[in-house]
Short mmCIF file of C-alpha atoms in Angstrom, two decimals:
data_model
loop_
_atom_site.label_atom_id
_atom_site.label_comp_id
_atom_site.label_asym_id
_atom_site.label_seq_id
_atom_site.Cartn_x
_atom_site.Cartn_y
_atom_site.Cartn_z
CA UNK A 19 40.14 -6.33 -58.88
CA UNK A 20 39.64 -8.70 -61.80
CA UNK A 21 43.14 -10.08 -61.21
CA UNK A 22 42.15 -10.86 -57.66
CA UNK A 23 39.03 -12.62 -58.87
CA UNK A 24 41.08 -14.66 -61.33
CA UNK A 25 43.38 -15.75 -58.53
CA UNK A 26 40.38 -16.76 -56.48
CA UNK A 27 39.00 -18.84 -59.38
CA UNK A 28 42.33 -20.59 -59.82
CA UNK A 29 42.49 -21.35 -56.10
CA UNK A 30 38.95 -22.70 -56.27
CA UNK A 31 39.90 -24.92 -59.22
CA UNK A 32 42.84 -26.31 -57.27
CA UNK A 33 40.60 -26.92 -54.24
CA UNK A 34 38.12 -28.71 -56.50
CA UNK A 35 40.87 -30.90 -57.90
CA UNK A 36 41.99 -31.77 -54.39
CA UNK A 37 38.47 -32.62 -53.30
CA UNK A 38 38.12 -34.99 -56.28
CA UNK A 39 41.32 -36.84 -55.41
CA UNK A 40 41.00 -40.44 -54.28
CA UNK A 41 41.68 -40.79 -50.58
CA UNK A 42 44.05 -43.72 -49.95
CA UNK A 43 42.52 -46.71 -48.17
CA UNK A 44 44.41 -47.08 -44.90
CA UNK A 45 43.73 -50.82 -44.88
CA UNK A 46 45.44 -51.35 -48.25
CA UNK A 47 48.93 -52.52 -47.33
CA UNK A 48 50.02 -54.65 -50.28
CA UNK A 49 52.64 -54.06 -52.94
CA UNK A 50 51.55 -52.47 -56.20
CA UNK A 51 51.27 -54.72 -59.25
CA UNK A 52 54.16 -54.54 -61.68
CA UNK A 53 53.15 -53.35 -65.14
CA UNK A 54 52.46 -56.31 -67.38
CA UNK A 55 52.42 -58.80 -64.49
CA UNK A 56 49.40 -61.10 -64.17
CA UNK A 57 46.87 -59.85 -61.62
CA UNK A 58 46.77 -61.78 -58.36
CA UNK A 59 44.08 -62.08 -55.77
CA UNK A 60 43.82 -60.20 -52.49
CA UNK A 61 44.46 -61.32 -48.92
CA UNK A 62 42.33 -59.86 -46.15
CA UNK A 63 43.62 -60.18 -42.57
CA UNK A 64 40.37 -60.03 -40.62
CA UNK A 65 40.04 -59.94 -36.84
CA UNK A 66 37.20 -62.23 -35.79
CA UNK A 67 37.02 -60.86 -32.26
CA UNK A 68 36.59 -63.14 -29.21
CA UNK A 69 34.17 -65.56 -30.89
CA UNK A 70 30.81 -63.79 -30.78
CA UNK A 71 29.47 -63.14 -34.29
CA UNK A 72 27.89 -59.94 -32.98
CA UNK A 73 31.34 -58.49 -32.33
CA UNK A 74 32.60 -59.06 -35.86
CA UNK A 75 32.92 -55.73 -37.65
CA UNK A 76 30.71 -54.94 -40.61
CA UNK A 77 33.79 -54.60 -42.82
CA UNK A 78 34.93 -58.03 -41.67
CA UNK A 79 31.54 -59.52 -42.58
CA UNK A 80 31.69 -57.97 -46.04
CA UNK A 81 35.14 -59.47 -46.57
CA UNK A 82 33.86 -62.93 -45.59
CA UNK A 83 30.94 -62.60 -47.96
CA UNK A 84 33.23 -61.77 -50.88
CA UNK A 85 35.87 -64.43 -50.13
CA UNK A 86 36.75 -67.41 -52.27
CA UNK A 87 38.77 -68.99 -49.44
CA UNK A 88 38.58 -68.47 -45.65
CA UNK A 89 41.64 -69.61 -43.70
CA UNK A 90 40.32 -69.84 -40.13
CA UNK A 91 41.82 -70.04 -36.65
CA UNK A 92 40.32 -72.25 -33.96
CA UNK A 93 39.81 -69.61 -31.26
CA UNK A 94 37.39 -66.85 -32.09
CA UNK A 95 37.23 -67.51 -35.81
CA UNK A 96 35.36 -70.83 -35.73
CA UNK A 97 32.92 -69.41 -33.18
CA UNK A 98 32.15 -66.49 -35.48
CA UNK A 99 31.64 -68.72 -38.51
CA UNK A 100 29.33 -71.00 -36.52
CA UNK A 101 27.46 -67.97 -35.15
CA UNK A 102 26.96 -66.50 -38.63
CA UNK A 103 25.63 -69.83 -39.89
CA UNK A 104 23.20 -70.00 -36.97
CA UNK A 105 21.92 -66.55 -37.91
CA UNK A 106 21.28 -67.62 -41.49
CA UNK A 107 24.35 -66.02 -43.07
CA UNK A 108 25.54 -68.30 -45.86
CA UNK A 109 29.13 -67.97 -46.99
CA UNK A 110 30.12 -69.45 -50.35
CA UNK A 111 33.85 -69.60 -49.62
CA UNK A 112 35.90 -72.73 -49.12
CA UNK A 113 36.91 -72.92 -45.44
CA UNK A 114 40.39 -74.13 -44.55
CA UNK A 115 40.89 -74.86 -40.84
CA UNK A 116 44.40 -74.09 -39.57
CA UNK A 117 43.42 -74.08 -35.91
CA UNK A 118 45.99 -74.43 -33.19
CA UNK A 119 45.58 -76.26 -29.91
CA UNK A 120 47.63 -75.35 -26.82
CA UNK A 121 51.10 -76.77 -27.37
CA UNK A 122 50.17 -78.16 -30.79
CA UNK A 123 50.21 -76.28 -34.08
CA UNK A 124 48.42 -78.46 -36.64
CA UNK A 125 49.59 -76.17 -39.46
CA UNK A 126 52.94 -74.39 -38.90
CA UNK A 127 53.02 -70.65 -39.43
CA UNK A 128 55.31 -70.94 -42.47
CA UNK A 129 52.78 -73.28 -44.07
CA UNK A 130 49.95 -70.81 -43.37
CA UNK A 131 51.97 -68.04 -44.98
CA UNK A 132 52.61 -70.22 -48.03
CA UNK A 133 48.91 -71.12 -48.25
CA UNK A 134 47.86 -67.47 -48.31
CA UNK A 135 50.40 -66.65 -51.01
CA UNK A 136 49.52 -69.67 -53.14
CA UNK A 137 45.78 -69.01 -53.07
CA UNK A 138 46.17 -65.32 -53.79
CA UNK A 139 48.58 -65.92 -56.68
CA UNK A 140 45.92 -68.20 -58.14
CA UNK A 141 43.70 -65.11 -58.36
CA UNK A 142 41.46 -65.89 -55.39
CA UNK A 143 40.20 -63.54 -52.70
CA UNK A 144 41.51 -64.95 -49.41
CA UNK A 145 40.31 -64.04 -45.92
CA UNK A 146 42.66 -64.98 -43.13
CA UNK A 147 40.18 -65.03 -40.23
CA UNK A 148 42.07 -64.60 -37.00
CA UNK A 149 40.77 -64.69 -33.44
CA UNK A 150 40.75 -61.33 -31.70
CA UNK A 151 42.79 -58.74 -33.57
CA UNK A 152 45.32 -59.74 -36.24
CA UNK A 153 48.06 -57.67 -34.65
CA UNK A 154 47.57 -58.59 -30.97
CA UNK A 155 49.63 -61.77 -30.51
CA UNK A 156 48.09 -63.00 -33.73
CA UNK A 157 51.22 -63.13 -35.94
CA UNK A 158 49.34 -61.01 -38.45
CA UNK A 159 52.48 -59.02 -39.17
CA UNK A 160 54.29 -62.17 -40.32
CA UNK A 161 51.46 -63.03 -42.70
CA UNK A 162 51.39 -59.45 -44.00
CA UNK A 163 55.12 -59.45 -44.75
CA UNK A 164 54.96 -62.86 -46.49
CA UNK A 165 52.21 -61.60 -48.80
CA UNK A 166 53.94 -58.30 -49.46
CA UNK A 167 57.16 -60.08 -50.44
CA UNK A 168 55.12 -61.99 -53.04
CA UNK A 169 53.63 -58.73 -54.36
CA UNK A 170 50.15 -59.52 -53.07
CA UNK A 171 47.69 -56.83 -52.10
CA UNK A 172 46.77 -57.07 -48.41
CA UNK A 173 43.92 -55.42 -46.53
CA UNK A 174 43.68 -55.47 -42.74
CA UNK A 175 40.43 -55.35 -40.78
CA UNK A 176 40.95 -54.83 -37.03
CA UNK A 177 39.10 -57.02 -34.56
CA UNK A 178 37.99 -56.78 -30.93
CA UNK A 179 40.82 -58.27 -28.87
CA UNK A 180 40.00 -60.72 -26.10
CA UNK A 181 42.43 -58.80 -23.87
CA UNK A 182 39.80 -56.08 -23.50
CA UNK A 183 36.49 -57.74 -24.32
CA UNK A 184 36.78 -60.84 -22.11
CA UNK A 185 37.56 -58.92 -18.89
CA UNK A 186 34.54 -56.71 -19.70
CA UNK A 187 32.34 -59.83 -19.48
CA UNK A 188 33.40 -60.14 -15.87
CA UNK A 189 32.67 -56.46 -15.18
CA UNK A 190 36.35 -55.56 -15.09
CA UNK A 191 37.39 -52.27 -16.74
CA UNK A 192 41.11 -52.38 -17.42
CA UNK A 193 41.36 -48.72 -16.41
CA UNK A 194 39.22 -46.82 -13.92
CA UNK A 195 39.66 -43.32 -12.59
CA UNK A 196 41.31 -43.44 -9.19
CA UNK A 197 42.03 -47.19 -9.47
CA UNK A 198 44.13 -47.85 -12.58
CA UNK A 199 45.44 -45.49 -15.24
CA UNK A 200 47.22 -47.93 -17.54
CA UNK A 201 47.41 -51.57 -18.52
CA UNK A 202 49.81 -54.02 -20.16
CA UNK A 203 48.88 -57.02 -22.28
CA UNK A 204 51.39 -59.86 -22.32
CA UNK A 205 51.50 -63.57 -22.97
CA UNK A 206 52.44 -65.75 -20.06
CA UNK A 207 54.94 -67.45 -22.36
CA UNK A 208 57.01 -64.28 -22.19
CA UNK A 209 59.28 -63.27 -19.35
CA UNK A 210 57.00 -61.19 -17.13
CA UNK A 211 59.49 -60.45 -14.39
CA UNK A 212 60.23 -57.13 -16.08
CA UNK A 213 56.60 -55.95 -15.86
CA UNK A 214 56.82 -53.06 -13.45
CA UNK A 215 54.15 -51.08 -11.67
CA UNK A 216 51.83 -51.75 -8.78
CA UNK A 217 48.18 -52.65 -8.49
CA UNK A 218 47.20 -49.46 -10.29
CA UNK A 219 48.86 -50.83 -13.44
CA UNK A 220 46.62 -53.63 -14.71
CA UNK A 221 48.25 -56.69 -16.23
CA UNK A 222 46.33 -58.86 -18.72
CA UNK A 223 47.85 -62.26 -19.45
CA UNK A 224 46.83 -64.21 -22.53
CA UNK A 225 47.53 -67.95 -22.89
CA UNK A 226 48.30 -67.97 -19.20
CA UNK A 227 46.68 -71.07 -17.70
CA UNK A 228 49.58 -73.46 -18.14
CA UNK A 229 52.06 -71.13 -16.47
CA UNK A 230 49.68 -69.52 -13.98
CA UNK A 231 51.50 -70.61 -10.82
CA UNK A 232 54.82 -69.27 -12.11
CA UNK A 233 53.26 -66.01 -13.32
CA UNK A 234 51.48 -65.41 -10.00
CA UNK A 235 54.64 -66.03 -8.04
CA UNK A 236 56.69 -63.74 -10.28
CA UNK A 237 54.19 -60.86 -10.08
CA UNK A 238 53.70 -61.34 -6.31
CA UNK A 239 57.42 -60.80 -5.72
CA UNK A 240 57.13 -57.32 -7.23
CA UNK A 241 55.38 -54.17 -6.10
CA UNK A 242 51.92 -55.71 -6.47
CA UNK A 243 52.38 -58.10 -3.56
CA UNK A 244 50.88 -61.49 -2.83
CA UNK A 245 47.45 -60.08 -1.88
CA UNK A 246 46.94 -58.33 -5.26
CA UNK A 247 43.53 -59.28 -6.73
CA UNK A 248 43.43 -61.64 -9.75
CA UNK A 249 40.61 -62.81 -11.98
CA UNK A 250 40.54 -65.63 -14.52
CA UNK A 251 37.84 -65.49 -17.19
CA UNK A 252 37.51 -68.83 -18.96
CA UNK A 253 36.08 -69.33 -22.43
CA UNK A 254 34.89 -65.75 -22.80
CA UNK A 255 31.78 -65.57 -25.02
CA UNK A 256 31.76 -69.37 -25.13
CA UNK A 257 29.60 -72.10 -23.65
CA UNK A 258 31.99 -72.70 -20.71
CA UNK A 259 32.30 -69.06 -19.67
CA UNK A 260 33.27 -68.84 -15.99
CA UNK A 261 35.03 -66.38 -13.65
CA UNK A 262 37.42 -67.24 -10.82
CA UNK A 263 38.61 -64.46 -8.48
CA UNK A 264 41.38 -64.63 -5.91
CA UNK A 265 44.79 -63.11 -5.17
CA UNK A 266 48.28 -63.75 -6.49
CA UNK A 267 48.82 -65.91 -3.41
CA UNK A 268 45.72 -68.06 -3.89
CA UNK A 269 44.83 -68.08 -7.58
CA UNK A 270 46.97 -71.06 -8.66
CA UNK A 271 45.42 -73.32 -6.01
CA UNK A 272 41.93 -72.04 -6.85
CA UNK A 273 42.48 -72.72 -10.55
CA UNK A 274 43.68 -76.24 -9.84
CA UNK A 275 40.73 -76.94 -7.55
CA UNK A 276 38.19 -75.64 -10.08
CA UNK A 277 39.86 -77.28 -13.07
CA UNK A 278 40.41 -74.02 -14.94
CA UNK A 279 41.16 -74.65 -18.62
CA UNK A 280 42.22 -72.73 -21.70
CA UNK A 281 41.22 -70.51 -23.35
CA UNK A 282 41.28 -68.01 -20.53
CA UNK A 283 42.26 -64.41 -19.85
CA UNK A 284 43.98 -63.52 -16.56
CA UNK A 285 43.60 -60.01 -15.10
CA UNK A 286 45.86 -58.78 -12.30
CA UNK A 287 45.33 -55.52 -10.39
CA UNK A 288 42.95 -53.54 -8.24
CA UNK A 289 40.41 -53.23 -11.07
CA UNK A 290 39.47 -56.83 -10.31
CA UNK A 291 37.77 -55.50 -7.16
CA UNK A 292 35.21 -53.78 -9.39
CA UNK A 293 33.93 -57.08 -10.72
CA UNK A 294 30.56 -58.29 -9.40
CA UNK A 295 32.25 -61.69 -9.12
CA UNK A 296 34.74 -60.38 -6.56
CA UNK A 297 34.10 -61.71 -3.03
CA UNK A 298 33.32 -59.19 -0.30
CA UNK A 299 36.85 -59.42 1.10
CA UNK A 300 38.24 -58.11 -2.18
CA UNK A 301 35.42 -55.82 -3.26
CA UNK A 302 35.92 -53.23 -0.48
CA UNK A 303 37.39 -50.38 -2.51
CA UNK A 304 36.90 -46.67 -1.96
CA UNK A 305 35.95 -45.30 -5.37
CA UNK A 306 35.55 -41.66 -4.32
CA UNK A 307 37.93 -39.63 -6.40
CA UNK A 308 39.03 -36.01 -6.15
CA UNK A 309 41.05 -35.02 -9.22
CA UNK A 310 42.64 -32.14 -7.28
CA UNK A 311 43.76 -34.29 -4.38
CA UNK A 312 47.25 -35.68 -3.93
CA UNK A 313 47.39 -39.15 -5.54
CA UNK A 314 46.80 -41.93 -3.04
CA UNK A 315 48.62 -45.18 -2.70
CA UNK A 316 46.72 -48.26 -3.81
CA UNK A 317 44.46 -49.42 -0.97
CA UNK A 318 45.61 -52.50 0.92
CA UNK A 319 43.48 -55.51 1.67
#
């Protein structure tokens, strides 16, 4: 009996040791320091979200407050910094603007990588503030690898991607029971001819204004058809926020007539019908749903 109790005590001791163990931080992705090597700074890859300071995560805010240097994008990041300043949040860090305009990269990606490494090796805490999420078409992986190769500790703070948040401004859920069960996010710079599926598979195009006519034509030739609903949400969370709704057949002409400009998010699929901005001709959608019924084809216009 006493032997059993001793075994129980030993097991309890092991459990106590395990409970005292330090749980690894899942955001810590850098290389460990080599013994005897001088300590370097840390690089934080922080997602700024779509540009509204209220959508910055608390962890992201804490990183900004502790930073020596903030390397900021134009889209999303500058809006967050301006929003924080308007709310009375004072950041002591030096701010380096590496913003990119459509078709023009003021600071090449290799130079941004080198900047992060140089500042961190100088012992500074660096926040790379990126619009949206660092890993959603943000080239965050390239910056991570550059820092890791230099032996720099990297922490990643996810952000709210514009691919989801901007359509929500227009009342468009990317999935909806009985309407759409999946979605794909792509850049219009990519080849989108291979994007399969019908109107029940939502397509979100980022950086898609310049190639809108080509994208619409390509998607219309597939299963979605020319009368598939489309929405363009311009300058989400910004001063020029505006929604344009049409079909794959009409959206390019509508965008030209209205002078649609970047930044904008394009949403293709039947979920566009759910938007309060959808005209009556598009909004007629039967949303009754019986989970035991045989799946229906997407309703036609």
